[in-house]
Amino acid sequence: MKTSSIENRFKTVGILLGAQATGPAGAEAKKDTMSIMSRQEWIAFLNTATKEVFEIMMGAQLECREAGRSVMSRDFTAMIGLAGTLRGVLSLRCSSNVAYSLARLMLAEDTPASEDSVRDAFGELCNMVAGNFKAKIAGMADGCMLSVPTVITGKDLVIYSLSNGESIQLEFLLEGKPLELTLSLHS
Amino acid sequence: MKKARILIVDDSSVMRKIVERSLRQAGLDIEAVKEAGNGEEALKLVQEDQFNLILSDINMPAMDGLEFVRRLQALRCTKSTPVVMITTETGEKHVVDALSLGARGYIRKPFTPDQIKERVVPLLEE
């Protein structure tokens, strides 16, 4: 039921495949590759976008696995608002230990990062994942706008959306430790 | 190549450090690197100091990168200073807007040090 519902919502969004297509030639390319994205395609784009950011910015290899398999502490939450063609929130959550490791890897420093730097790094990571994700889908780079990142710290906060949207959740492992990525759409 | 005096404008201090590290890894002859957290802060700095390259984010509070480039073009002292945008915004409209306002290059986040070098070195060699 849920899969069917979310596929319908994504079809309503009307995003076309044909990533990186721009200009008159790009318009043709969009037509050639015209197809409505399935849930699996959205997952594939989110997966690739996330792995690329971690690999390019910190040389880290992420492993993606079924969401909800890890018992994880969610001490850090970074959120990016999406507006325009796609409306909703993309969030990244992890434990304090993972967030500190990420900041250290990003800064390429051996010394522990300050909490300010950890929040900043985590927010930027989420920002880059959102930007990389939308850059992969034709029509989204221009049509979807990103907010500046918001980072919330606090143990196991629960996020409730007041809109009646659907979501995709992915779990990644960084050196065996879990990170959770969620794309929540507004109806 | 000129000794580089570079201004990095980004609301993320972590990203400013990463950009600076990438510039140094690119082997540039750097005389000074200064930082600003948004366009407003950067505008003050460019009127107090001279830079031969500016790297700026687009999405920033207070004054965004596009407005910053527009203001730079209106100042005689910075009109010819090359500006390269470094941003997650990669839509054609953003690129066209930035270039038409006077930006000389566009780097997408995430980026590698090689990508920075490729865009920045020709501008410093002019």
PDB file of C-alpha atoms in Angstrom:
ATOM      1  CA  MET A   1       0.000   0.000   0.000  1.00  0.00           C
ATOM      2  CA  LYS A   2       2.690   2.412   0.998  1.00  0.00           C
ATOM      3  CA  THR A   3       4.788   1.764  -2.105  1.00  0.00           C
ATOM      4  CA  SER A   4       1.840   2.305  -4.360  1.00  0.00           C
ATOM      5  CA  SER A   5       0.913   5.505  -2.576  1.00  0.00           C
ATOM      6  CA  ILE A   6       4.376   6.987  -2.747  1.00  0.00           C
ATOM      7  CA  GLU A   7       4.769   6.062  -6.400  1.00  0.00           C
ATOM      8  CA  ASN A   8       1.568   7.920  -7.162  1.00  0.00           C
ATOM      9  CA  ARG A   9       2.824  10.955  -5.322  1.00  0.00           C
ATOM     10  CA  PHE A  10       6.130  10.901  -7.201  1.00  0.00           C
ATOM     11  CA  LYS A  11       4.241  10.555 -10.476  1.00  0.00           C
ATOM     12  CA  THR A  12       2.227  13.622  -9.532  1.00  0.00           C
ATOM     13  CA  VAL A  13       5.477  15.529  -9.090  1.00  0.00           C
ATOM     14  CA  GLY A  14       6.145  14.722 -12.746  1.00  0.00           C
ATOM     15  CA  ILE A  15       9.914  14.691 -12.608  1.00  0.00           C
ATOM     16  CA  LEU A  16      11.456  13.280 -15.759  1.00  0.00           C
ATOM     17  CA  LEU A  17      14.583  11.211 -16.021  1.00  0.00           C
ATOM     18  CA  GLY A  18      17.509  12.537 -18.044  1.00  0.00           C
ATOM     19  CA  ALA A  19      19.884  13.874 -15.444  1.00  0.00           C
ATOM     20  CA  GLN A  20      22.264  16.702 -16.308  1.00  0.00           C
ATOM     21  CA  ALA A  21      20.238  17.576 -19.394  1.00  0.00           C
ATOM     22  CA  THR A  22      20.245  21.320 -20.021  1.00  0.00           C
ATOM     23  CA  GLY A  23      19.601  23.750 -22.881  1.00  0.00           C
ATOM     24  CA  PRO A  24      17.890  22.921 -26.203  1.00  0.00           C
ATOM     25  CA  ALA A  25      19.861  19.687 -26.612  1.00  0.00           C
ATOM     26  CA  GLY A  26      19.002  18.813 -23.066  1.00  0.00           C
ATOM     27  CA  ALA A  27      15.311  19.312 -23.733  1.00  0.00           C
ATOM     28  CA  GLU A  28      15.577  16.710 -26.483  1.00  0.00           C
ATOM     29  CA  ALA A  29      17.475  14.400 -24.175  1.00  0.00           C
ATOM     30  CA  LYS A  30      14.728  14.791 -21.584  1.00  0.00           C
ATOM     31  CA  LYS A  31      12.140  13.786 -24.157  1.00  0.00           C
ATOM     32  CA  ASP A  32      14.251  10.791 -25.191  1.00  0.00           C
ATOM     33  CA  THR A  33      14.582   9.536 -21.659  1.00  0.00           C
ATOM     34  CA  MET A  34      11.132  10.575 -20.625  1.00  0.00           C
ATOM     35  CA  SER A  35       9.781   8.339 -17.945  1.00  0.00           C
ATOM     36  CA  ILE A  36       8.269   8.843 -14.552  1.00  0.00           C
ATOM     37  CA  MET A  37      10.501   7.852 -11.682  1.00  0.00           C
ATOM     38  CA  SER A  38       9.647   4.866  -9.575  1.00  0.00           C
ATOM     39  CA  ARG A  39      10.318   4.563  -5.875  1.00  0.00           C
ATOM     40  CA  GLN A  40      13.338   2.382  -6.649  1.00  0.00           C
ATOM     41  CA  GLU A  41      14.764   5.091  -8.908  1.00  0.00           C
ATOM     42  CA  TRP A  42      14.348   7.712  -6.180  1.00  0.00           C
ATOM     43  CA  ILE A  43      16.142   5.390  -3.773  1.00  0.00           C
ATOM     44  CA  ALA A  44      18.932   4.825  -6.292  1.00  0.00           C
ATOM     45  CA  PHE A  45      19.439   8.590  -6.762  1.00  0.00           C
ATOM     46  CA  LEU A  46      19.456   9.222  -3.003  1.00  0.00           C
ATOM     47  CA  ASN A  47      21.873   6.348  -2.458  1.00  0.00           C
ATOM     48  CA  THR A  48      24.286   7.512  -5.168  1.00  0.00           C
ATOM     49  CA  ALA A  49      24.072  11.172  -4.170  1.00  0.00           C
ATOM     50  CA  THR A  50      24.892  10.357  -0.543  1.00  0.00           C
ATOM     51  CA  LYS A  51      27.744   7.979  -1.288  1.00  0.00           C
ATOM     52  CA  GLU A  52      29.336  10.456  -3.715  1.00  0.00           C
ATOM     53  CA  VAL A  53      29.333  13.282  -1.174  1.00  0.00           C
ATOM     54  CA  PHE A  54      30.960  11.153   1.517  1.00  0.00           C
ATOM     55  CA  GLU A  55      33.539   9.766  -0.872  1.00  0.00           C
ATOM     56  CA  ILE A  56      34.496  13.088  -2.465  1.00  0.00           C
ATOM     57  CA  MET A  57      34.520  15.197   0.686  1.00  0.00           C
ATOM     58  CA  MET A  58      36.147  12.771   3.110  1.00  0.00           C
ATOM     59  CA  GLY A  59      37.235   9.680   1.213  1.00  0.00           C
ATOM     60  CA  ALA A  60      34.704   7.599   3.162  1.00  0.00           C
ATOM     61  CA  GLN A  61      32.964   4.584   1.692  1.00  0.00           C
ATOM     62  CA  LEU A  62      29.367   4.180   2.809  1.00  0.00           C
ATOM     63  CA  GLU A  63      27.479   0.929   2.736  1.00  0.00           C
ATOM     64  CA  CYS A  64      23.734   1.218   2.172  1.00  0.00           C
ATOM     65  CA  ARG A  65      21.374  -1.284   3.743  1.00  0.00           C
ATOM     66  CA  GLU A  66      17.754  -1.739   4.574  1.00  0.00           C
ATOM     67  CA  ALA A  67      16.445   1.020   6.857  1.00  0.00           C
ATOM     68  CA  GLY A  68      15.670   0.179  10.454  1.00  0.00           C
ATOM     69  CA  ARG A  69      18.165  -2.678  10.816  1.00  0.00           C
ATOM     70  CA  SER A  70      20.420  -0.834  13.252  1.00  0.00           C
ATOM     71  CA  VAL A  71      19.700   0.192  16.774  1.00  0.00           C
ATOM     72  CA  MET A  72      21.033   3.709  16.614  1.00  0.00           C
ATOM     73  CA  SER A  73      21.197   6.780  18.735  1.00  0.00           C
ATOM     74  CA  ARG A  74      20.013   9.902  16.915  1.00  0.00           C
ATOM     75  CA  ASP A  75      21.830  12.703  18.701  1.00  0.00           C
ATOM     76  CA  PHE A  76      22.447  14.899  15.652  1.00  0.00           C
ATOM     77  CA  THR A  77      19.806  15.777  13.079  1.00  0.00           C
ATOM     78  CA  ALA A  78      20.528  17.965  10.031  1.00  0.00           C
ATOM     79  CA  MET A  79      17.633  19.107   7.881  1.00  0.00           C
ATOM     80  CA  ILE A  80      17.330  20.829   4.514  1.00  0.00           C
ATOM     81  CA  GLY A  81      13.995  22.166   3.338  1.00  0.00           C
ATOM     82  CA  LEU A  82      13.012  21.564  -0.282  1.00  0.00           C
ATOM     83  CA  ALA A  83      10.658  23.943  -2.066  1.00  0.00           C
ATOM     84  CA  GLY A  84       9.350  24.222  -5.613  1.00  0.00           C
ATOM     85  CA  THR A  85       9.148  21.162  -7.846  1.00  0.00           C
ATOM     86  CA  LEU A  86       9.693  18.927  -4.862  1.00  0.00           C
ATOM     87  CA  ARG A  87       8.495  20.037  -1.423  1.00  0.00           C
ATOM     88  CA  GLY A  88       9.584  18.462   1.795  1.00  0.00           C
ATOM     89  CA  VAL A  89      12.568  17.879   4.029  1.00  0.00           C
ATOM     90  CA  LEU A  90      15.721  15.867   3.597  1.00  0.00           C
ATOM     91  CA  SER A  91      17.277  14.897   6.909  1.00  0.00           C
ATOM     92  CA  LEU A  92      20.407  13.132   8.035  1.00  0.00           C
ATOM     93  CA  ARG A  93      20.620  11.658  11.545  1.00  0.00           C
ATOM     94  CA  CYS A  94      23.314   9.905  13.520  1.00  0.00           C
ATOM     95  CA  SER A  95      24.849   9.445  16.933  1.00  0.00           C
ATOM     96  CA  SER A  96      27.145  11.968  18.518  1.00  0.00           C
ATOM     97  CA  ASN A  97      30.131   9.660  17.946  1.00  0.00           C
ATOM     98  CA  VAL A  98      29.443   9.398  14.234  1.00  0.00           C
ATOM     99  CA  ALA A  99      28.878  13.160  13.897  1.00  0.00           C
ATOM    100  CA  TYR A 100      32.236  13.871  15.578  1.00  0.00           C
ATOM    101  CA  SER A 101      33.955  11.302  13.335  1.00  0.00           C
ATOM    102  CA  LEU A 102      32.432  12.907  10.260  1.00  0.00           C
ATOM    103  CA  ALA A 103      33.647  16.364  11.253  1.00  0.00           C
ATOM    104  CA  ARG A 104      37.137  15.042  11.898  1.00  0.00           C
ATOM    105  CA  LEU A 105      37.186  13.317   8.521  1.00  0.00           C
ATOM    106  CA  MET A 106      35.883  16.389   6.702  1.00  0.00           C
ATOM    107  CA  LEU A 107      38.393  18.681   8.342  1.00  0.00           C
ATOM    108  CA  ALA A 108      41.177  16.094   7.942  1.00  0.00           C
ATOM    109  CA  GLU A 109      42.346  16.894  11.463  1.00  0.00           C
ATOM    110  CA  ASP A 110      43.501  14.509  14.156  1.00  0.00           C
ATOM    111  CA  THR A 111      42.368  16.757  16.981  1.00  0.00           C
ATOM    112  CA  PRO A 112      38.729  16.488  18.088  1.00  0.00           C
ATOM    113  CA  ALA A 113      36.443  19.024  16.430  1.00  0.00           C
ATOM    114  CA  SER A 114      34.511  21.542  18.524  1.00  0.00           C
ATOM    115  CA  GLU A 115      30.758  21.055  18.842  1.00  0.00           C
ATOM    116  CA  ASP A 116      30.246  24.149  16.651  1.00  0.00           C
ATOM    117  CA  SER A 117      32.355  22.581  13.916  1.00  0.00           C
ATOM    118  CA  VAL A 118      30.526  19.276  14.236  1.00  0.00           C
ATOM    119  CA  ARG A 119      27.146  20.985  13.779  1.00  0.00           C
ATOM    120  CA  ASP A 120      28.497  23.032  10.897  1.00  0.00           C
ATOM    121  CA  ALA A 121      30.052  20.001   9.162  1.00  0.00           C
ATOM    122  CA  PHE A 122      26.948  17.887   9.622  1.00  0.00           C
ATOM    123  CA  GLY A 123      24.708  20.618   8.211  1.00  0.00           C
ATOM    124  CA  GLU A 124      26.993  21.075   5.217  1.00  0.00           C
ATOM    125  CA  LEU A 125      27.020  17.336   4.552  1.00  0.00           C
ATOM    126  CA  CYS A 126      23.239  17.290   4.490  1.00  0.00           C
ATOM    127  CA  ASN A 127      23.252  20.356   2.241  1.00  0.00           C
ATOM    128  CA  MET A 128      25.624  18.696  -0.223  1.00  0.00           C
ATOM    129  CA  VAL A 129      23.626  15.464  -0.251  1.00  0.00           C
ATOM    130  CA  ALA A 130      20.442  17.433  -1.027  1.00  0.00           C
ATOM    131  CA  GLY A 131      22.202  19.470  -3.722  1.00  0.00           C
ATOM    132  CA  ASN A 132      23.816  16.425  -5.286  1.00  0.00           C
ATOM    133  CA  PHE A 133      20.528  14.539  -5.211  1.00  0.00           C
ATOM    134  CA  LYS A 134      18.571  17.225  -7.027  1.00  0.00           C
ATOM    135  CA  ALA A 135      21.420  17.799  -9.510  1.00  0.00           C
ATOM    136  CA  LYS A 136      20.990  14.225 -10.699  1.00  0.00           C
ATOM    137  CA  ILE A 137      17.397  14.647 -11.774  1.00  0.00           C
ATOM    138  CA  ALA A 138      16.452  16.706 -14.791  1.00  0.00           C
ATOM    139  CA  GLY A 139      14.172  19.583 -13.926  1.00  0.00           C
ATOM    140  CA  MET A 140      15.043  19.549 -10.236  1.00  0.00           C
ATOM    141  CA  ALA A 141      18.300  21.527 -10.275  1.00  0.00           C
ATOM    142  CA  ASP A 142      16.409  24.680 -11.255  1.00  0.00           C
ATOM    143  CA  GLY A 143      12.943  23.728 -10.117  1.00  0.00           C
ATOM    144  CA  CYS A 144      13.728  22.728  -6.557  1.00  0.00           C
ATOM    145  CA  MET A 145      15.211  25.201  -4.087  1.00  0.00           C
ATOM    146  CA  LEU A 146      17.095  24.334  -0.923  1.00  0.00           C
ATOM    147  CA  SER A 147      16.936  26.071   2.422  1.00  0.00           C
ATOM    148  CA  VAL A 148      20.036  26.729   4.490  1.00  0.00           C
ATOM    149  CA  PRO A 149      20.685  23.728   6.766  1.00  0.00           C
ATOM    150  CA  THR A 150      19.234  23.415  10.257  1.00  0.00           C
ATOM    151  CA  VAL A 151      20.997  21.206  12.785  1.00  0.00           C
ATOM    152  CA  ILE A 152      19.297  19.980  15.937  1.00  0.00           C
ATOM    153  CA  THR A 153      21.059  18.180  18.746  1.00  0.00           C
ATOM    154  CA  GLY A 154      19.296  16.159  21.388  1.00  0.00           C
ATOM    155  CA  LYS A 155      18.878  12.510  22.153  1.00  0.00           C
ATOM    156  CA  ASP A 156      16.397  10.532  20.057  1.00  0.00           C
ATOM    157  CA  LEU A 157      14.172  13.439  19.136  1.00  0.00           C
ATOM    158  CA  VAL A 158      11.118  12.408  17.190  1.00  0.00           C
ATOM    159  CA  ILE A 159      10.283  14.411  14.075  1.00  0.00           C
ATOM    160  CA  TYR A 160       6.613  14.764  13.159  1.00  0.00           C
ATOM    161  CA  SER A 161       5.534  16.296   9.894  1.00  0.00           C
ATOM    162  CA  LEU A 162       2.217  18.122   9.921  1.00  0.00           C
ATOM    163  CA  SER A 163       1.742  17.442   6.235  1.00  0.00           C
ATOM    164  CA  ASN A 164       0.311  14.191   5.022  1.00  0.00           C
ATOM    165  CA  GLY A 165       3.340  13.180   2.997  1.00  0.00           C
ATOM    166  CA  GLU A 166       5.260  10.021   2.345  1.00  0.00           C
ATOM    167  CA  SER A 167       8.903   9.302   2.957  1.00  0.00           C
ATOM    168  CA  ILE A 168      11.889   7.264   1.863  1.00  0.00           C
ATOM    169  CA  GLN A 169      14.363   6.206   4.509  1.00  0.00           C
ATOM    170  CA  LEU A 170      17.824   4.786   3.864  1.00  0.00           C
ATOM    171  CA  GLU A 171      20.391   3.542   6.319  1.00  0.00           C
ATOM    172  CA  PHE A 172      24.106   3.836   5.662  1.00  0.00           C
ATOM    173  CA  LEU A 173      27.027   2.388   7.535  1.00  0.00           C
ATOM    174  CA  LEU A 174      30.176   4.429   8.004  1.00  0.00           C
ATOM    175  CA  GLU A 175      32.909   2.157   9.348  1.00  0.00           C
ATOM    176  CA  GLY A 176      30.160  -0.065  10.716  1.00  0.00           C
ATOM    177  CA  LYS A 177      28.266   2.764  12.416  1.00  0.00           C
ATOM    178  CA  PRO A 178      24.802   3.788  11.209  1.00  0.00           C
ATOM    179  CA  LEU A 179      23.571   7.023   9.652  1.00  0.00           C
ATOM    180  CA  GLU A 180      19.961   7.534   8.636  1.00  0.00           C
ATOM    181  CA  LEU A 181      18.826   9.544   5.623  1.00  0.00           C
ATOM    182  CA  THR A 182      15.163  10.444   5.193  1.00  0.00           C
ATOM    183  CA  LEU A 183      13.388  12.221   2.365  1.00  0.00           C
ATOM    184  CA  SER A 184       9.955  13.311   3.623  1.00  0.00           C
ATOM    185  CA  LEU A 185       7.633  14.775   1.061  1.00  0.00           C
ATOM    186  CA  HIS A 186       4.831  17.223   1.651  1.00  0.00           C
ATOM    187  CA  SER A 187       1.507  16.302   0.141  1.00  0.00           C
TER     188      SER A 187
ATOM    189  CA  MET B   1      51.524  33.294 -11.492  1.00  0.00           C
ATOM    190  CA  LYS B   2      50.680  36.100  -9.054  1.00  0.00           C
ATOM    191  CA  LYS B   3      51.014  35.524  -5.330  1.00  0.00           C
ATOM    192  CA  ALA B   4      47.430  34.873  -4.409  1.00  0.00           C
ATOM    193  CA  ARG B   5      45.404  36.984  -2.014  1.00  0.00           C
ATOM    194  CA  ILE B   6      42.171  35.058  -1.712  1.00  0.00           C
ATOM    195  CA  LEU B   7      38.832  35.768  -0.050  1.00  0.00           C
ATOM    196  CA  ILE B   8      36.598  32.783   0.787  1.00  0.00           C
ATOM    197  CA  VAL B   9      32.931  33.582   1.438  1.00  0.00           C
ATOM    198  CA  ASP B  10      30.756  30.841   2.928  1.00  0.00           C
ATOM    199  CA  ASP B  11      28.424  30.689   5.919  1.00  0.00           C
ATOM    200  CA  SER B  12      29.997  27.371   6.912  1.00  0.00           C
ATOM    201  CA  SER B  13      33.340  27.762   8.683  1.00  0.00           C
ATOM    202  CA  VAL B  14      34.057  24.084   7.995  1.00  0.00           C
ATOM    203  CA  MET B  15      33.546  24.635   4.279  1.00  0.00           C
ATOM    204  CA  ARG B  16      35.817  27.702   4.354  1.00  0.00           C
ATOM    205  CA  LYS B  17      38.548  25.545   5.902  1.00  0.00           C
ATOM    206  CA  ILE B  18      38.036  22.811   3.305  1.00  0.00           C
ATOM    207  CA  VAL B  19      38.227  25.310   0.449  1.00  0.00           C
ATOM    208  CA  GLU B  20      41.413  26.822   1.890  1.00  0.00           C
ATOM    209  CA  ARG B  21      42.938  23.364   2.323  1.00  0.00           C
ATOM    210  CA  SER B  22      42.031  22.520  -1.287  1.00  0.00           C
ATOM    211  CA  LEU B  23      43.685  25.715  -2.518  1.00  0.00           C
ATOM    212  CA  ARG B  24      46.865  24.887  -0.621  1.00  0.00           C
ATOM    213  CA  GLN B  25      46.782  21.283  -1.891  1.00  0.00           C
ATOM    214  CA  ALA B  26      46.548  22.701  -5.399  1.00  0.00           C
ATOM    215  CA  GLY B  27      50.033  24.117  -4.849  1.00  0.00           C
ATOM    216  CA  LEU B  28      49.073  27.764  -5.294  1.00  0.00           C
ATOM    217  CA  ASP B  29      51.503  30.418  -4.144  1.00  0.00           C
ATOM    218  CA  ILE B  30      49.269  31.933  -1.468  1.00  0.00           C
ATOM    219  CA  GLU B  31      50.132  35.184   0.239  1.00  0.00           C
ATOM    220  CA  ALA B  32      46.945  35.477   2.303  1.00  0.00           C
ATOM    221  CA  VAL B  33      43.542  33.874   2.726  1.00  0.00           C
ATOM    222  CA  LYS B  34      40.729  35.777   4.411  1.00  0.00           C
ATOM    223  CA  GLU B  35      37.248  34.578   5.247  1.00  0.00           C
ATOM    224  CA  ALA B  36      33.755  36.012   5.438  1.00  0.00           C
ATOM    225  CA  GLY B  37      30.531  34.344   6.562  1.00  0.00           C
ATOM    226  CA  ASN B  38      28.218  36.103   4.093  1.00  0.00           C
ATOM    227  CA  GLY B  39      28.118  38.717   1.352  1.00  0.00           C
ATOM    228  CA  GLU B  40      27.785  41.654   3.735  1.00  0.00           C
ATOM    229  CA  GLU B  41      30.914  40.749   5.675  1.00  0.00           C
ATOM    230  CA  ALA B  42      32.752  40.095   2.423  1.00  0.00           C
ATOM    231  CA  LEU B  43      31.797  43.501   0.989  1.00  0.00           C
ATOM    232  CA  LYS B  44      33.367  45.191   4.003  1.00  0.00           C
ATOM    233  CA  LEU B  45      36.555  43.157   3.585  1.00  0.00           C
ATOM    234  CA  VAL B  46      36.990  43.935  -0.124  1.00  0.00           C
ATOM    235  CA  GLN B  47      36.852  47.639   0.641  1.00  0.00           C
ATOM    236  CA  GLU B  48      39.561  47.340   3.296  1.00  0.00           C
ATOM    237  CA  ASP B  49      41.862  44.898   1.524  1.00  0.00           C
ATOM    238  CA  GLN B  50      42.841  43.793  -1.959  1.00  0.00           C
ATOM    239  CA  PHE B  51      42.237  40.307  -3.351  1.00  0.00           C
ATOM    240  CA  ASN B  52      43.081  38.769  -6.696  1.00  0.00           C
ATOM    241  CA  LEU B  53      40.521  35.974  -6.331  1.00  0.00           C
ATOM    242  CA  ILE B  54      37.210  35.534  -4.509  1.00  0.00           C
ATOM    243  CA  LEU B  55      35.502  32.173  -3.961  1.00  0.00           C
ATOM    244  CA  SER B  56      31.894  32.515  -2.843  1.00  0.00           C
ATOM    245  CA  ASP B  57      28.983  30.311  -1.878  1.00  0.00           C
ATOM    246  CA  ILE B  58      25.507  31.308  -3.125  1.00  0.00           C
ATOM    247  CA  ASN B  59      23.040  30.329  -0.376  1.00  0.00           C
ATOM    248  CA  MET B  60      24.020  32.440   2.617  1.00  0.00           C
ATOM    249  CA  PRO B  61      22.113  34.449   5.195  1.00  0.00           C
ATOM    250  CA  ALA B  62      22.203  38.286   5.265  1.00  0.00           C
ATOM    251  CA  MET B  63      23.461  38.670   1.674  1.00  0.00           C
ATOM    252  CA  ASP B  64      23.612  35.773  -0.767  1.00  0.00           C
ATOM    253  CA  GLY B  65      26.399  35.123  -3.246  1.00  0.00           C
ATOM    254  CA  LEU B  66      24.562  36.450  -6.293  1.00  0.00           C
ATOM    255  CA  GLU B  67      23.801  39.785  -4.628  1.00  0.00           C
ATOM    256  CA  PHE B  68      27.425  39.912  -3.451  1.00  0.00           C
ATOM    257  CA  VAL B  69      28.686  39.501  -7.047  1.00  0.00           C
ATOM    258  CA  ARG B  70      26.259  42.193  -8.211  1.00  0.00           C
ATOM    259  CA  ARG B  71      27.607  44.607  -5.586  1.00  0.00           C
ATOM    260  CA  LEU B  72      31.218  43.762  -6.468  1.00  0.00           C
ATOM    261  CA  GLN B  73      30.573  44.708 -10.082  1.00  0.00           C
ATOM    262  CA  ALA B  74      29.304  48.100  -8.962  1.00  0.00           C
ATOM    263  CA  LEU B  75      32.490  48.889  -7.036  1.00  0.00           C
ATOM    264  CA  ARG B  76      35.393  50.265  -9.024  1.00  0.00           C
ATOM    265  CA  CYS B  77      37.942  48.564  -6.747  1.00  0.00           C
ATOM    266  CA  THR B  78      36.499  45.077  -7.250  1.00  0.00           C
ATOM    267  CA  LYS B  79      34.954  45.196 -10.720  1.00  0.00           C
ATOM    268  CA  SER B  80      37.820  43.215 -12.246  1.00  0.00           C
ATOM    269  CA  THR B  81      38.426  40.817  -9.349  1.00  0.00           C
ATOM    270  CA  PRO B  82      37.582  37.299 -10.549  1.00  0.00           C
ATOM    271  CA  VAL B  83      34.855  35.564  -8.552  1.00  0.00           C
ATOM    272  CA  VAL B  84      34.230  31.818  -8.626  1.00  0.00           C
ATOM    273  CA  MET B  85      31.019  30.458  -7.129  1.00  0.00           C
ATOM    274  CA  ILE B  86      31.274  27.280  -5.011  1.00  0.00           C
ATOM    275  CA  THR B  87      27.805  25.998  -4.310  1.00  0.00           C
ATOM    276  CA  THR B  88      25.349  23.131  -4.107  1.00  0.00           C
ATOM    277  CA  GLU B  89      23.055  25.091  -6.463  1.00  0.00           C
ATOM    278  CA  THR B  90      23.749  23.699  -9.914  1.00  0.00           C
ATOM    279  CA  GLY B  91      20.647  24.596 -11.857  1.00  0.00           C
ATOM    280  CA  GLU B  92      21.166  26.198 -15.257  1.00  0.00           C
ATOM    281  CA  LYS B  93      19.409  29.338 -14.014  1.00  0.00           C
ATOM    282  CA  HIS B  94      21.831  29.760 -11.108  1.00  0.00           C
ATOM    283  CA  VAL B  95      24.855  29.259 -13.371  1.00  0.00           C
ATOM    284  CA  VAL B  96      23.542  31.688 -15.996  1.00  0.00           C
ATOM    285  CA  ASP B  97      22.602  34.257 -13.326  1.00  0.00           C
ATOM    286  CA  ALA B  98      26.010  34.045 -11.677  1.00  0.00           C
ATOM    287  CA  LEU B  99      27.950  34.281 -14.930  1.00  0.00           C
ATOM    288  CA  SER B 100      25.804  37.102 -16.276  1.00  0.00           C
ATOM    289  CA  LEU B 101      26.339  39.059 -13.065  1.00  0.00           C
ATOM    290  CA  GLY B 102      30.099  38.773 -13.537  1.00  0.00           C
ATOM    291  CA  ALA B 103      31.217  35.515 -11.889  1.00  0.00           C
ATOM    292  CA  ARG B 104      34.082  33.891 -13.806  1.00  0.00           C
ATOM    293  CA  GLY B 105      33.573  30.301 -12.780  1.00  0.00           C
ATOM    294  CA  TYR B 106      31.294  27.839 -11.064  1.00  0.00           C
ATOM    295  CA  ILE B 107      32.274  24.877  -8.881  1.00  0.00           C
ATOM    296  CA  ARG B 108      29.724  22.412  -7.620  1.00  0.00           C
ATOM    297  CA  LYS B 109      29.795  21.038  -4.071  1.00  0.00           C
ATOM    298  CA  PRO B 110      30.981  18.347  -3.443  1.00  0.00           C
ATOM    299  CA  PHE B 111      34.288  19.172  -5.135  1.00  0.00           C
ATOM    300  CA  THR B 112      37.790  17.765  -5.329  1.00  0.00           C
ATOM    301  CA  PRO B 113      40.997  19.803  -4.921  1.00  0.00           C
ATOM    302  CA  ASP B 114      41.689  19.138  -8.617  1.00  0.00           C
ATOM    303  CA  GLN B 115      38.421  20.784  -9.618  1.00  0.00           C
ATOM    304  CA  ILE B 116      39.340  23.853  -7.579  1.00  0.00           C
ATOM    305  CA  LYS B 117      42.792  23.963  -9.160  1.00  0.00           C
ATOM    306  CA  GLU B 118      41.362  23.616 -12.661  1.00  0.00           C
ATOM    307  CA  ARG B 119      39.063  26.638 -12.229  1.00  0.00           C
ATOM    308  CA  VAL B 120      41.299  28.850 -10.123  1.00  0.00           C
ATOM    309  CA  VAL B 121      44.782  28.582 -11.658  1.00  0.00           C
ATOM    310  CA  PRO B 122      43.853  30.127 -15.051  1.00  0.00           C
ATOM    311  CA  LEU B 123      42.288  33.096 -13.264  1.00  0.00           C
ATOM    312  CA  LEU B 124      45.404  33.712 -11.188  1.00  0.00           C
ATOM    313  CA  GLU B 125      47.596  33.427 -14.286  1.00  0.00           C
ATOM    314  CA  GLU B 126      45.766  36.235 -16.111  1.00  0.00           C
TER     315      GLU B 126
END
